[in-house]
Coordinates of C-alpha atoms in Angstrom, one line a residue:
Chain A
M1 CA 0.0 0.1 0.1
T2 CA 1.2 3.5 -0.9
E3 CA 2.4 5.5 2.0
L4 CA -0.5 7.8 2.9
H5 CA 0.7 11.2 4.2
F6 CA 0.6 14.6 3.5
T7 CA 3.9 16.9 3.1
D8 CA 3.7 20.0 5.3
V9 CA 3.2 22.0 1.8
Q10 CA 0.3 19.9 0.8
R11 CA -1.4 19.9 4.2
D12 CA -1.1 23.9 4.4
C13 CA -2.5 23.8 0.7
L14 CA -5.4 21.8 1.9
Q15 CA -6.0 23.8 5.0
E16 CA -6.1 27.0 2.9
L17 CA -8.8 25.5 0.5
V18 CA -10.8 24.4 3.4
N19 CA -10.9 27.9 5.0
V20 CA -11.7 29.4 1.7
A21 CA -14.8 27.0 1.2
M22 CA -15.5 27.6 4.6
G23 CA -15.8 31.1 4.6
Q24 CA -17.7 31.1 1.5
A25 CA -20.3 28.7 3.0
S26 CA -20.4 30.5 6.2
D27 CA -21.3 33.8 4.2
K28 CA -24.1 31.9 2.2
L29 CA -25.4 30.1 5.3
A30 CA -25.7 33.4 7.1
R31 CA -27.8 35.0 4.3
Y32 CA -30.1 32.0 3.8
L33 CA -30.8 31.4 7.4
G34 CA -30.5 34.8 8.6
T35 CA -28.2 34.3 11.4
F36 CA -24.5 34.5 12.0
V37 CA -22.9 31.3 11.2
H38 CA -19.1 30.8 12.7
L39 CA -17.5 28.0 11.4
Q40 CA -14.2 27.3 13.5
V41 CA -10.9 26.8 12.0
P42 CA -10.8 23.0 11.0
A43 CA -8.6 20.4 12.4
I44 CA -7.2 18.4 9.3
A45 CA -5.6 15.1 10.3
L46 CA -4.9 11.8 8.6
V47 CA -6.4 9.3 11.0
E48 CA -7.0 5.5 11.4
A49 CA -10.7 5.1 11.0
A50 CA -10.9 2.6 14.1
L51 CA -9.5 5.5 16.2
L52 CA -12.2 7.9 15.2
S53 CA -15.2 6.5 17.2
Q54 CA -12.7 7.0 20.3
H55 CA -12.0 10.4 19.4
F56 CA -15.5 11.6 19.4
A57 CA -16.7 9.3 22.0
S58 CA -14.4 11.4 24.4
R59 CA -15.8 14.5 23.1
Y60 CA -19.4 13.5 23.4
Q61 CA -18.8 11.4 26.7
Q62 CA -21.8 9.8 28.0
Q63 CA -24.1 11.9 26.0
S64 CA -26.4 11.0 23.1
A65 CA -25.9 12.4 19.7
T66 CA -27.7 12.2 16.5
L67 CA -25.6 11.3 13.4
V68 CA -26.5 12.1 9.8
S69 CA -24.4 10.9 7.1
L70 CA -24.1 12.4 3.3
G71 CA -22.0 10.7 0.8
F72 CA -20.7 12.5 -2.0
F73 CA -18.5 11.9 -5.3
G74 CA -16.6 14.1 -7.7
D75 CA -14.6 13.6 -10.7
Q76 CA -11.1 12.1 -10.8
G77 CA -12.3 9.5 -8.1
L78 CA -12.7 11.8 -5.4
R79 CA -15.2 10.8 -2.9
G80 CA -16.3 11.0 1.0
E81 CA -18.9 11.2 3.3
T82 CA -19.7 13.7 5.9
I83 CA -21.1 13.2 9.2
M84 CA -22.7 15.6 11.0
L85 CA -23.1 15.4 14.9
Y86 CA -25.9 16.9 16.8
Q87 CA -26.6 17.0 20.5
L88 CA -29.9 18.6 20.7
T89 CA -32.4 19.0 23.7
N90 CA -34.8 20.7 21.4
V91 CA -35.0 20.2 17.8
G92 CA -37.4 23.3 17.9
V93 CA -34.4 25.4 17.2
I94 CA -34.0 23.8 13.8
A95 CA -37.6 24.3 12.9
Q96 CA -37.1 27.7 13.7
L97 CA -33.8 28.1 11.8
L98 CA -35.3 26.6 8.8
G99 CA -38.4 28.7 8.9
Y100 CA -40.7 25.5 9.4
S101 CA -43.9 26.7 11.3
D102 CA -47.1 26.0 9.6
D103 CA -46.0 22.6 8.3
A104 CA -45.8 19.1 9.9
V105 CA -42.3 18.5 9.9
S106 CA -40.8 15.5 11.5
E107 CA -37.4 15.5 13.8
A108 CA -35.9 13.4 11.3
E109 CA -36.9 15.7 8.1
M110 CA -35.7 18.9 10.0
L111 CA -32.2 16.9 10.8
T112 CA -31.7 15.7 7.4
D113 CA -32.6 19.1 5.9
I114 CA -30.4 21.1 8.1
S115 CA -27.6 18.6 7.4
S116 CA -28.1 18.9 3.6
V117 CA -27.7 22.6 3.8
L118 CA -24.9 22.9 6.1
T119 CA -22.7 20.1 4.4
T120 CA -23.5 20.8 0.6
T121 CA -22.9 24.5 1.0
F122 CA -19.6 23.9 2.4
L123 CA -18.6 20.9 -0.1
S124 CA -19.7 22.6 -3.2
G125 CA -17.6 25.4 -2.1
L126 CA -14.6 22.9 -1.6
A127 CA -15.2 21.2 -4.7
E128 CA -14.9 24.6 -6.6
Q129 CA -11.7 25.3 -4.6
L130 CA -10.3 21.7 -5.8
E131 CA -11.5 22.4 -9.4
N132 CA -14.1 19.9 -9.2
S133 CA -17.6 19.3 -8.5
F134 CA -19.6 16.7 -6.3
S135 CA -22.7 15.3 -6.6
Y136 CA -24.5 14.1 -3.4
A137 CA -26.4 11.2 -2.0
A138 CA -29.7 12.1 0.0
P139 CA -28.6 12.3 3.6
R140 CA -29.4 9.5 6.0
I141 CA -29.8 9.4 9.6
L142 CA -27.4 7.0 11.1
S143 CA -28.3 6.7 14.7
S144 CA -31.4 8.6 16.5
R145 CA -30.8 10.2 19.9
D146 CA -31.3 7.4 21.9
R147 CA -28.6 5.0 20.6
D148 CA -24.9 4.9 21.4
F149 CA -23.5 6.9 18.5
A150 CA -19.9 5.9 19.3
D151 CA -20.7 2.1 18.4
K152 CA -22.3 3.4 15.3
L153 CA -19.4 5.4 14.2
A154 CA -17.2 2.4 14.9
Y155 CA -19.3 0.5 12.4
T156 CA -19.0 3.2 10.0
A157 CA -15.7 3.6 10.1
E158 CA -14.7 0.0 9.3
Q159 CA -15.5 0.7 5.9
W160 CA -12.6 3.5 5.7
Q161 CA -9.4 2.0 7.4
L162 CA -7.3 5.4 6.9
A163 CA -9.2 8.5 6.3
L164 CA -8.6 12.0 6.1
Q165 CA -10.5 13.8 8.8
V166 CA -11.6 17.4 8.4
D167 CA -13.3 18.4 11.6
I168 CA -15.5 21.5 11.6
R169 CA -17.5 23.0 14.2
Y170 CA -20.6 25.0 13.2
Q171 CA -21.9 27.6 15.8
L172 CA -25.0 29.6 14.7
T173 CA -24.9 32.5 17.4
D174 CA -28.5 33.4 17.3
Y175 CA -29.9 30.2 18.0
S176 CA -27.1 29.0 20.3
F177 CA -27.0 26.1 18.2
N178 CA -23.7 23.8 17.6
C179 CA -22.9 21.0 15.4
D180 CA -19.8 19.0 14.2
M181 CA -19.2 17.9 10.9
I182 CA -16.6 15.1 10.2
L183 CA -15.4 15.2 6.7
L184 CA -14.0 11.7 5.8
I185 CA -12.2 10.9 2.5
P186 CA -11.3 7.2 2.3
G187 CA -7.6 5.9 1.6
E188 CA -8.0 5.6 -2.0
A189 CA -9.4 8.9 -2.7
V190 CA -7.0 10.4 -0.5
L191 CA -4.2 9.7 -3.0
R192 CA -6.5 11.3 -5.6
L193 CA -7.0 14.3 -3.6
R194 CA -3.2 14.5 -3.0
Q195 CA -2.5 14.4 -6.6
T196 CA -5.1 17.4 -7.2
L197 CA -3.4 19.6 -4.3
D198 CA 0.1 19.0 -6.3
N199 CA -1.4 20.1 -9.3
I200 CA -2.9 23.2 -7.5
L201 CA 0.5 24.2 -6.2
A202 CA 2.4 23.3 -9.3
D203 CA 0.2 26.3 -11.0
F204 CA 1.6 28.7 -8.1
Chain B
M1 CA -21.4 10.6 -33.2
Q2 CA -24.4 12.9 -32.9
L3 CA -26.1 12.1 -29.6
D4 CA -28.4 14.8 -29.1
W5 CA -31.4 13.0 -30.6
L6 CA -31.2 10.5 -27.6
L7 CA -32.4 13.4 -25.2
Q8 CA -36.1 13.3 -26.0
P9 CA -36.7 9.5 -26.3
L10 CA -34.7 8.9 -22.9
L11 CA -36.6 11.8 -21.0
T12 CA -40.1 9.9 -22.2
Q13 CA -39.1 6.5 -21.4
L14 CA -37.3 7.4 -18.1
N15 CA -38.7 5.6 -14.9
T16 CA -38.1 8.8 -12.9
G17 CA -40.1 11.9 -12.8
V18 CA -38.3 14.9 -14.2
L19 CA -39.9 18.3 -13.3
V20 CA -38.1 21.7 -14.1
L21 CA -39.1 25.0 -12.5
D22 CA -37.9 28.5 -13.3
A23 CA -36.6 30.9 -10.4
Q24 CA -40.3 31.7 -9.6
Y25 CA -41.5 28.0 -9.4
R26 CA -43.5 28.2 -12.5
V27 CA -43.6 24.9 -14.3
V28 CA -41.2 24.9 -17.2
F29 CA -40.9 21.1 -18.1
F30 CA -42.0 17.6 -16.9
N31 CA -41.7 14.4 -18.5
Q32 CA -44.1 11.7 -19.5
F33 CA -43.6 9.7 -16.1
I34 CA -45.2 12.7 -14.2
A35 CA -47.7 13.8 -16.9
R36 CA -49.1 10.3 -16.8
R37 CA -49.1 9.5 -13.2
A38 CA -50.5 13.0 -12.5
D39 CA -52.9 13.1 -15.6
V40 CA -51.6 16.7 -16.6
D41 CA -50.7 18.1 -20.0
L42 CA -47.6 20.0 -20.1
A43 CA -48.8 22.2 -23.1
K44 CA -51.9 23.3 -21.1
V45 CA -50.0 24.2 -17.8
Q46 CA -46.6 25.4 -18.9
G47 CA -45.7 28.6 -17.2
N48 CA -48.4 28.0 -14.4
L49 CA -47.0 28.3 -10.7
L50 CA -46.4 24.8 -9.3
E51 CA -49.0 24.9 -6.7
D52 CA -51.8 25.4 -9.4
V53 CA -50.4 22.4 -11.5
F54 CA -50.3 20.2 -8.4
A55 CA -52.8 20.1 -5.9
D56 CA -52.2 20.1 -1.8
L57 CA -48.6 20.4 -2.0
P58 CA -46.8 20.8 1.3
L59 CA -46.3 24.4 0.1
A60 CA -44.3 26.2 3.0
W61 CA -42.0 23.4 3.5
L62 CA -41.4 22.8 -0.3
R63 CA -40.9 26.6 -0.9
R64 CA -38.1 26.5 1.9
K65 CA -36.4 23.8 0.2
L66 CA -36.6 25.4 -3.2
D67 CA -35.1 28.6 -1.8
S68 CA -32.3 26.7 -0.5
V69 CA -31.4 25.2 -4.1
L70 CA -32.0 28.8 -5.4
H71 CA -30.0 30.7 -3.1
L72 CA -27.1 28.3 -1.8
Q73 CA -26.7 26.6 -5.4
V74 CA -26.8 23.3 -3.7
P75 CA -29.0 20.2 -4.2
A76 CA -31.8 19.5 -1.4
F77 CA -33.6 16.2 -0.9
S78 CA -36.5 14.5 0.3
S79 CA -36.9 10.9 1.4
W80 CA -40.2 9.1 1.6
E81 CA -39.3 8.0 5.0
Q82 CA -39.3 11.3 6.2
R83 CA -42.0 12.7 3.9
Q84 CA -43.9 10.0 2.0
Y85 CA -44.7 12.1 -1.0
I86 CA -44.3 15.6 -2.3
I87 CA -46.7 15.5 -5.4
K88 CA -49.8 13.4 -5.4
L89 CA -48.9 10.9 -7.9
A90 CA -50.5 7.6 -8.9
H91 CA -48.4 4.6 -8.3
L92 CA -48.6 1.0 -10.5
R93 CA -49.4 -1.0 -7.1
P94 CA -52.7 0.1 -6.5
L95 CA -53.8 -3.3 -5.1
S96 CA -51.0 -4.2 -3.0
S97 CA -50.2 -0.9 -1.2
D98 CA -52.2 0.5 1.1
S99 CA -51.0 3.9 0.1
Q100 CA -53.1 5.7 -2.3
Y101 CA -50.2 7.9 -3.7
M102 CA -46.5 7.0 -4.9
A103 CA -44.0 7.0 -2.2
Q104 CA -41.3 9.4 -3.5
N105 CA -37.4 10.1 -3.2
C106 CA -36.9 13.4 -4.5
S107 CA -33.5 15.3 -5.4
M108 CA -33.8 19.0 -6.2
L109 CA -30.8 20.0 -8.0
P110 CA -29.8 23.4 -9.1
L111 CA -29.7 24.2 -13.0
T112 CA -28.0 27.4 -14.9
A113 CA -29.2 28.0 -18.4
P114 CA -26.5 28.2 -20.9
D115 CA -26.9 32.2 -20.7
G116 CA -25.1 31.5 -17.4
V117 CA -27.8 33.9 -15.5
S118 CA -31.0 32.2 -15.7
R119 CA -31.6 29.7 -12.6
Y120 CA -33.9 26.7 -12.7
I121 CA -34.6 23.8 -10.6
C122 CA -34.8 20.3 -11.4
L123 CA -37.1 18.1 -9.4
L124 CA -36.1 14.4 -9.8
I125 CA -38.7 12.2 -8.4
E126 CA -38.2 8.2 -7.9
D127 CA -41.1 5.9 -7.1
A128 CA -40.1 4.2 -3.6
T129 CA -43.6 2.7 -3.1
D130 CA -41.9 -1.0 -3.5
A131 CA -39.8 0.1 -0.6
Y132 CA -42.7 1.7 1.2
V133 CA -44.7 -1.6 1.2
Y134 CA -41.8 -3.7 2.2
Q135 CA -41.3 -1.5 4.8
Q136 CA -44.9 -1.6 6.0
Q137 CA -44.7 -5.5 6.0
L138 CA -41.7 -5.6 7.9
Q139 CA -43.2 -3.1 10.4
Q140 CA -46.0 -5.4 10.8
S141 CA -44.0 -8.3 11.3
V142 CA -41.7 -6.7 13.7
M143 CA -45.2 -5.8 15.7
Q144 CA -46.4 -9.3 15.8
L145 CA -42.9 -10.7 17.0
E146 CA -43.2 -8.0 19.7
H147 CA -46.5 -9.4 20.8
A148 CA -45.6 -12.9 20.6
N149 CA -42.2 -12.2 22.5
R150 CA -44.3 -10.8 25.6
T151 CA -47.2 -13.2 25.5
D152 CA -48.0 -16.3 27.4
G153 CA -48.8 -18.6 24.2
L154 CA -51.5 -20.4 26.1
T155 CA -53.6 -17.9 27.9
G156 CA -52.8 -14.8 26.0
V157 CA -51.7 -12.6 29.3
Y158 CA -47.9 -11.4 29.5
N159 CA -45.3 -14.0 29.8
R160 CA -43.2 -14.5 32.8
R161 CA -40.2 -12.7 31.7
Y162 CA -42.1 -9.8 30.3
W163 CA -44.2 -9.4 33.2
Q164 CA -41.5 -9.5 35.7
Q165 CA -39.5 -6.9 33.6
Q166 CA -42.6 -4.6 33.8
L167 CA -42.5 -5.1 37.7
G168 CA -38.9 -3.7 37.8
Y169 CA -40.0 -0.6 35.7
E170 CA -43.1 0.1 37.7
I171 CA -41.0 -0.4 41.0
Q172 CA -38.9 2.6 39.6
R173 CA -41.8 4.5 38.5
A174 CA -43.5 4.2 42.0
E175 CA -40.1 4.9 43.5
R176 CA -39.5 8.3 41.4
Y177 CA -42.9 9.6 41.5
Q178 CA -43.7 8.3 45.2
H179 CA -47.0 6.5 44.0
P180 CA -48.2 3.3 45.7
L181 CA -47.8 0.4 44.1
S182 CA -49.2 -3.2 44.8
L183 CA -48.9 -6.7 43.5
L184 CA -51.0 -9.6 43.3
L185 CA -49.9 -13.2 43.0
F186 CA -52.4 -16.0 42.9
D187 CA -52.8 -19.5 42.2
L188 CA -55.6 -22.0 41.2
D189 CA -56.8 -24.0 44.3
K190 CA -56.5 -27.8 43.8
F191 CA -55.4 -27.4 40.0
K192 CA -54.0 -31.1 40.1
D193 CA -57.4 -32.4 40.9
L194 CA -59.0 -30.2 38.0
N195 CA -56.2 -31.9 35.7
D196 CA -57.0 -35.3 37.1
Q197 CA -60.6 -35.1 36.3
Y198 CA -60.7 -33.5 33.2
G199 CA -57.4 -34.1 31.8
H200 CA -54.9 -31.7 30.8
Q201 CA -57.2 -30.1 28.1
G202 CA -59.7 -29.5 30.9
G203 CA -57.0 -27.8 32.7
D204 CA -55.7 -25.5 30.1
F205 CA -59.4 -24.9 29.4
V206 CA -59.8 -23.3 32.8
L207 CA -56.7 -21.4 32.9
I208 CA -57.8 -19.8 29.4
E209 CA -61.2 -19.1 30.6
L210 CA -60.0 -17.5 34.1
S211 CA -57.4 -15.6 32.4
R212 CA -60.0 -14.0 30.2
L213 CA -62.5 -13.5 33.2
I214 CA -59.9 -11.8 35.5
G215 CA -58.6 -9.8 32.6
S216 CA -62.1 -8.2 32.2
L217 CA -62.0 -7.2 35.7
L218 CA -58.9 -5.0 35.4
R219 CA -57.7 -1.6 34.3
D220 CA -55.8 -1.1 31.2
T221 CA -53.1 0.0 33.2
D222 CA -52.8 -3.3 35.4
L223 CA -50.5 -5.6 34.3
F224 CA -51.4 -9.4 34.1
G225 CA -48.9 -12.1 33.6
R226 CA -48.5 -15.9 33.8
Y227 CA -45.8 -16.7 36.4
G228 CA -45.7 -20.3 35.7
G229 CA -48.0 -23.5 35.9
E230 CA -51.2 -22.2 37.4
E231 CA -49.5 -19.2 38.9
F232 CA -50.5 -15.6 37.9
G233 CA -49.3 -12.0 38.9
I234 CA -51.0 -8.8 38.5
I235 CA -49.3 -5.6 38.7
L236 CA -51.5 -2.9 40.2
P237 CA -50.0 0.6 39.5
D238 CA -51.2 3.8 41.7
T239 CA -52.7 1.4 44.0
G240 CA -52.3 1.0 47.8
M241 CA -53.1 -1.9 49.9
T242 CA -56.7 -1.1 50.5
G243 CA -57.3 -0.8 47.1
A244 CA -55.2 -4.1 46.0
L245 CA -57.4 -6.0 48.7
Q246 CA -60.7 -4.8 47.3
V247 CA -59.5 -5.8 43.6
A248 CA -57.9 -9.3 45.3
N249 CA -61.3 -9.9 46.8
R250 CA -63.6 -9.1 43.9
I251 CA -61.4 -11.2 41.7
C252 CA -61.6 -14.3 44.3
D253 CA -65.7 -13.7 44.2
T254 CA -65.9 -13.6 40.7
V255 CA -63.9 -16.7 40.0
A256 CA -65.6 -18.5 42.9
Q257 CA -69.2 -17.7 41.2
H258 CA -68.0 -18.3 37.7
K259 CA -69.5 -21.5 36.1
M260 CA -67.6 -22.7 32.9
L261 CA -69.0 -25.2 30.3
Y262 CA -66.5 -27.8 29.4
N263 CA -67.5 -30.8 27.4
Q264 CA -71.2 -30.8 28.8
Q265 CA -70.1 -30.5 32.3
T266 CA -70.1 -27.6 34.3
L267 CA -67.1 -26.6 36.0
K268 CA -66.1 -24.3 38.9
A269 CA -62.8 -23.2 40.4
T270 CA -61.5 -21.2 43.0
I271 CA -58.2 -19.1 43.7
S272 CA -56.1 -18.1 46.4
I273 CA -54.5 -14.8 46.7
G274 CA -51.6 -13.2 48.1
V275 CA -51.5 -9.2 48.2
V276 CA -48.4 -7.1 49.0
S277 CA -47.9 -3.3 48.7
Y278 CA -44.3 -1.9 47.5
F279 CA -42.1 -0.3 50.1
E280 CA -38.9 0.0 49.0
Q281 CA -38.3 -3.7 48.1
S282 CA -36.5 -5.3 45.2
V283 CA -38.4 -7.2 42.4
D284 CA -37.5 -10.5 44.1
E285 CA -38.4 -9.6 47.7
L286 CA -41.6 -8.0 46.5
I287 CA -42.6 -11.4 44.7
Q288 CA -41.3 -13.3 47.6
R289 CA -43.5 -11.5 50.1
A290 CA -46.6 -12.1 47.8
D291 CA -45.8 -15.6 47.7
T292 CA -45.6 -15.8 51.4
A293 CA -49.3 -14.2 51.7
L294 CA -50.5 -16.6 49.0
Y295 CA -49.2 -19.6 50.9
C296 CA -51.0 -18.4 53.9
A297 CA -54.0 -17.9 52.0
K298 CA -53.9 -21.5 50.9
R299 CA -53.1 -22.7 54.4
Q300 CA -56.1 -20.6 55.8
G301 CA -58.6 -22.7 53.8
R302 CA -58.2 -21.2 49.9
N303 CA -60.4 -19.3 48.0
R304 CA -59.3 -16.0 49.7
A305 CA -57.0 -13.1 49.6
V306 CA -54.4 -12.5 52.1
A307 CA -52.7 -9.2 52.5
Y308 CA -48.8 -9.5 53.3
Q309 CA -47.6 -8.5 57.1
P310 CA -44.5 -9.3 58.5
E311 CA -46.0 -11.4 61.0
L312 CA -47.0 -13.9 58.4
E313 CA -43.3 -15.1 58.3
G314 CA -43.6 -16.3 61.8
Y315 CA -46.7 -18.1 60.9
L316 CA -45.0 -19.7 57.8
K317 CA -42.0 -21.2 60.1
K318 CA -44.7 -22.5 62.7
V319 CA -46.7 -24.6 60.2
K320 CA -43.3 -25.4 58.3

């Protein structure tokens, strides 16, 4: 297996592209949702997927969370999956955020709707930065609030082995609403991503 | 090779609904899939607002979704699992599905015209009715399994495992809300004699008949289970000792007066009941005390209810 690692230059380049995509997403989301959306500077790491669940279990210790997954595909074999993590005592916040009031909207639907908006807005910006474009699968709820999400994540992670993990926290100030996004790019696609980064770097 | 000619026949044959809207959500195009299932003619409705073409849309929700596609230029999705359908369309399984309308997966995609300015939205609608039907069947099976898993096969009351589990929950609830809770444990008197006289089928008949009779005397919230053999338990939530004794006596009297007809013979049976009220005992302690009271009811001549008191323990030791 080819050694999967990023040089400092490659990592900086990716970090920069992610930052730009985040800035754009933050701006678009703020206008659409009518509230300030703060995206924290992401942590980028190449991780063993098996350790992922531990990482998040320690962060969400003894609390239940909802996971929503959304897969994407681009050209040149670039593909991945985002997982949104929510810890909500009250999904009413999302209903307000999305402007759902007079409709019967289920909790599951609110979660998939907000996930789709938050992730695809960021990802389409990232695709643009990578001179690519993504197509998306419909978001799916991986676990509901009462299930142990670490188990679920461990199960999901089995399919990834080694993955590029980009960890982004969304904070919506007006609604005191937080969620985390993990962007996972599986081993094979990381090689393609690295190639893309090299091409971009060569252009400078 | 020139492939443009493919487009029209493909759109017509495609087993997916294609519906295109402009930025004002007016209908620009839909393919045959939608035209046939919604029974509308594109030429007649082209340029009309979406909601004027298709009746009963979840409009507020849908507009918000379409807004996100238009303003964020990202796709939006809707799954039949969350929202069974968006547009009322006929489906091809009218006989084998209990749903009148097609279950739909819908992707809403942003489109830009070649002029680079005009924005459109393309809705792709897939028929998920099969998945919907299978899931309904699965849910039904799961419900049947859950029912079977908590039911005693012979009498139809709860089985021991489920009943005892519920007792644990009721104890927690009583503890948390400081509510009273009582437990009846009863046993058919001289069940062995019944079996000897009428055979095991006769014994089974009595168990079924009395379970039905006693069940009819209980509230919906009471939990009636078969503890084993001819021994049964009833959990009485929100009931103190006085209430529990009343219930127990009523059950005793009703059973004693009840005549059962089995193979042209009239049959009668009596039961003995042990009654205990919850006071910080464990599940096992509670059952143990009810059992002690039940044993005393038997010793005192059967066909009666006896409330547990600590003194009974001494009585039990004496007769042993």
